[in-house]
XYZ file of C-alpha atoms in Angstrom:
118
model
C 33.148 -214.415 39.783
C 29.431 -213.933 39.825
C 28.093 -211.507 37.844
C 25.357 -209.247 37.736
C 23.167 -207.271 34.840
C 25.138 -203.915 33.731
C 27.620 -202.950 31.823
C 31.547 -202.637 31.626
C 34.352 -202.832 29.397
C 35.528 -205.953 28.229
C 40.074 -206.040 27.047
C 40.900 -207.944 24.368
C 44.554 -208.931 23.390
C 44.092 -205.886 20.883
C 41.866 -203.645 22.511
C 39.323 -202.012 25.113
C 35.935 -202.058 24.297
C 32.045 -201.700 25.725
C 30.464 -204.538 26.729
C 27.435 -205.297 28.269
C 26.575 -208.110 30.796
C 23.560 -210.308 30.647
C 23.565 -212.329 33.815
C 19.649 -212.888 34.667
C 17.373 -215.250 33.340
C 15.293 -212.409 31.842
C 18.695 -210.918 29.985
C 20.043 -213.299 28.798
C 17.009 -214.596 27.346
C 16.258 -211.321 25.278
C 20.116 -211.000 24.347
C 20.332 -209.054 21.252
C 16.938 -209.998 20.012
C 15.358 -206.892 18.379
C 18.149 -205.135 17.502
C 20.144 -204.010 14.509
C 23.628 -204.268 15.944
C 25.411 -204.159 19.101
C 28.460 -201.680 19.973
C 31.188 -203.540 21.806
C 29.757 -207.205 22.580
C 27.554 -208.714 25.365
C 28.550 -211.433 27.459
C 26.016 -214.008 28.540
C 26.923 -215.502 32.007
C 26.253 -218.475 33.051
C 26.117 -220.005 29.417
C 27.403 -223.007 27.200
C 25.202 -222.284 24.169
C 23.384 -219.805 21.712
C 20.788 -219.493 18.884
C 20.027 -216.757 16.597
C 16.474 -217.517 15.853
C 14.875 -213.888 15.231
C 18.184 -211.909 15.354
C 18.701 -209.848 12.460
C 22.441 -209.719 11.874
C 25.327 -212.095 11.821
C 27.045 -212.586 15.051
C 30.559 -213.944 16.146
C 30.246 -216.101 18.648
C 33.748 -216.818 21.348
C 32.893 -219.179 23.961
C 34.846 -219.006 26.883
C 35.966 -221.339 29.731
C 35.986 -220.104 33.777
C 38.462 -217.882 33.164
C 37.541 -216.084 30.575
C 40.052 -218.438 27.858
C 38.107 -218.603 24.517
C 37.720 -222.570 23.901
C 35.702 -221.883 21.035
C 34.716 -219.211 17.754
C 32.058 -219.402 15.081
C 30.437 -216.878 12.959
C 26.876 -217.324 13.166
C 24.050 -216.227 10.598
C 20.247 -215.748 11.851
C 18.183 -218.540 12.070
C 21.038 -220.819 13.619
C 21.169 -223.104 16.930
C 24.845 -223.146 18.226
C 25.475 -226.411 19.594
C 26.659 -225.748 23.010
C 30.308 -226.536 24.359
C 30.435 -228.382 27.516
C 33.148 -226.420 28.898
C 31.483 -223.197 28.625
C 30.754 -221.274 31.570
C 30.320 -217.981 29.445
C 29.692 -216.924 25.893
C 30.790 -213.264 24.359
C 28.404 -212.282 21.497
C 29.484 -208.851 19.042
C 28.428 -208.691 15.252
C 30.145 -210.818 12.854
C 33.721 -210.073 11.725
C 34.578 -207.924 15.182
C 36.883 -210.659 16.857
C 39.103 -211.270 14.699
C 39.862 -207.432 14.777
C 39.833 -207.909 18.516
C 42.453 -210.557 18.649
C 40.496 -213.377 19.551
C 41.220 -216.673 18.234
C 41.103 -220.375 20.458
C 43.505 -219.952 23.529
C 43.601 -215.735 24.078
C 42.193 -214.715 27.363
C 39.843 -211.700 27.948
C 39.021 -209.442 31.110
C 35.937 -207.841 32.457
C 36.822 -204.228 34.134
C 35.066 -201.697 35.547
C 31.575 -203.634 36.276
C 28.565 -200.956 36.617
C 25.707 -202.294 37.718
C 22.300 -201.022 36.978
């Protein structure tokens, strides 16, 4: 699926939750830069890779195959390049410590419902 800037909820093995999309150039470039903490998480599509030069909080970090399977998780601090995962086609960004109370771990599959667009 193609996606488009806006917003939706993402489900988790655990749980519903907001989540925002950042599909343009221009989005996912400013990702959570600036903030103090995100609500839910943001997915970045298309992606294979992050860095969390000038963020200002601690982010987990799922990366996520074509179908939404996480491949990958890391906890990253500010200041950090990711190295990115070949695989990838997507990565799902929320502040550290949220996915493991999500129920994400290597293998779990997510969904993205109810897209609004902008």
């Amino acid at each position: 699926m193609a996606y488009q800037d806006g917003t939706a909820t993402l489900r988790t093995p655990r749980t519903a939750l907001p989540l925002e999309i950042a599909a343009s150039y221009r989005a996912r470039t400013r990702g959570l830069l600036g903030r103090d903490g995100i609500e839910g998480a943001m997915l970045l599509t298309p992606a294979a890779g992050v860095h969390t030069f000038r963020m200002r909080f601690p982010i987990d970090v799922a990366y996520l195959d074509r179908r939404l399977r996480v491949i990958a998780l890391t906890t990253m601090a500010p200041g950090r390049l990711g190295l990115p995962r070949p695989r990838a086609r997507h990565v799902l960004e929320a502040e550290a410590g949220a996915m493991a109370g999500w129920g994400l771990r290597v293998g779990a599959t997510v969904a993205v419902e109810g897209l609004d667009r902008p």
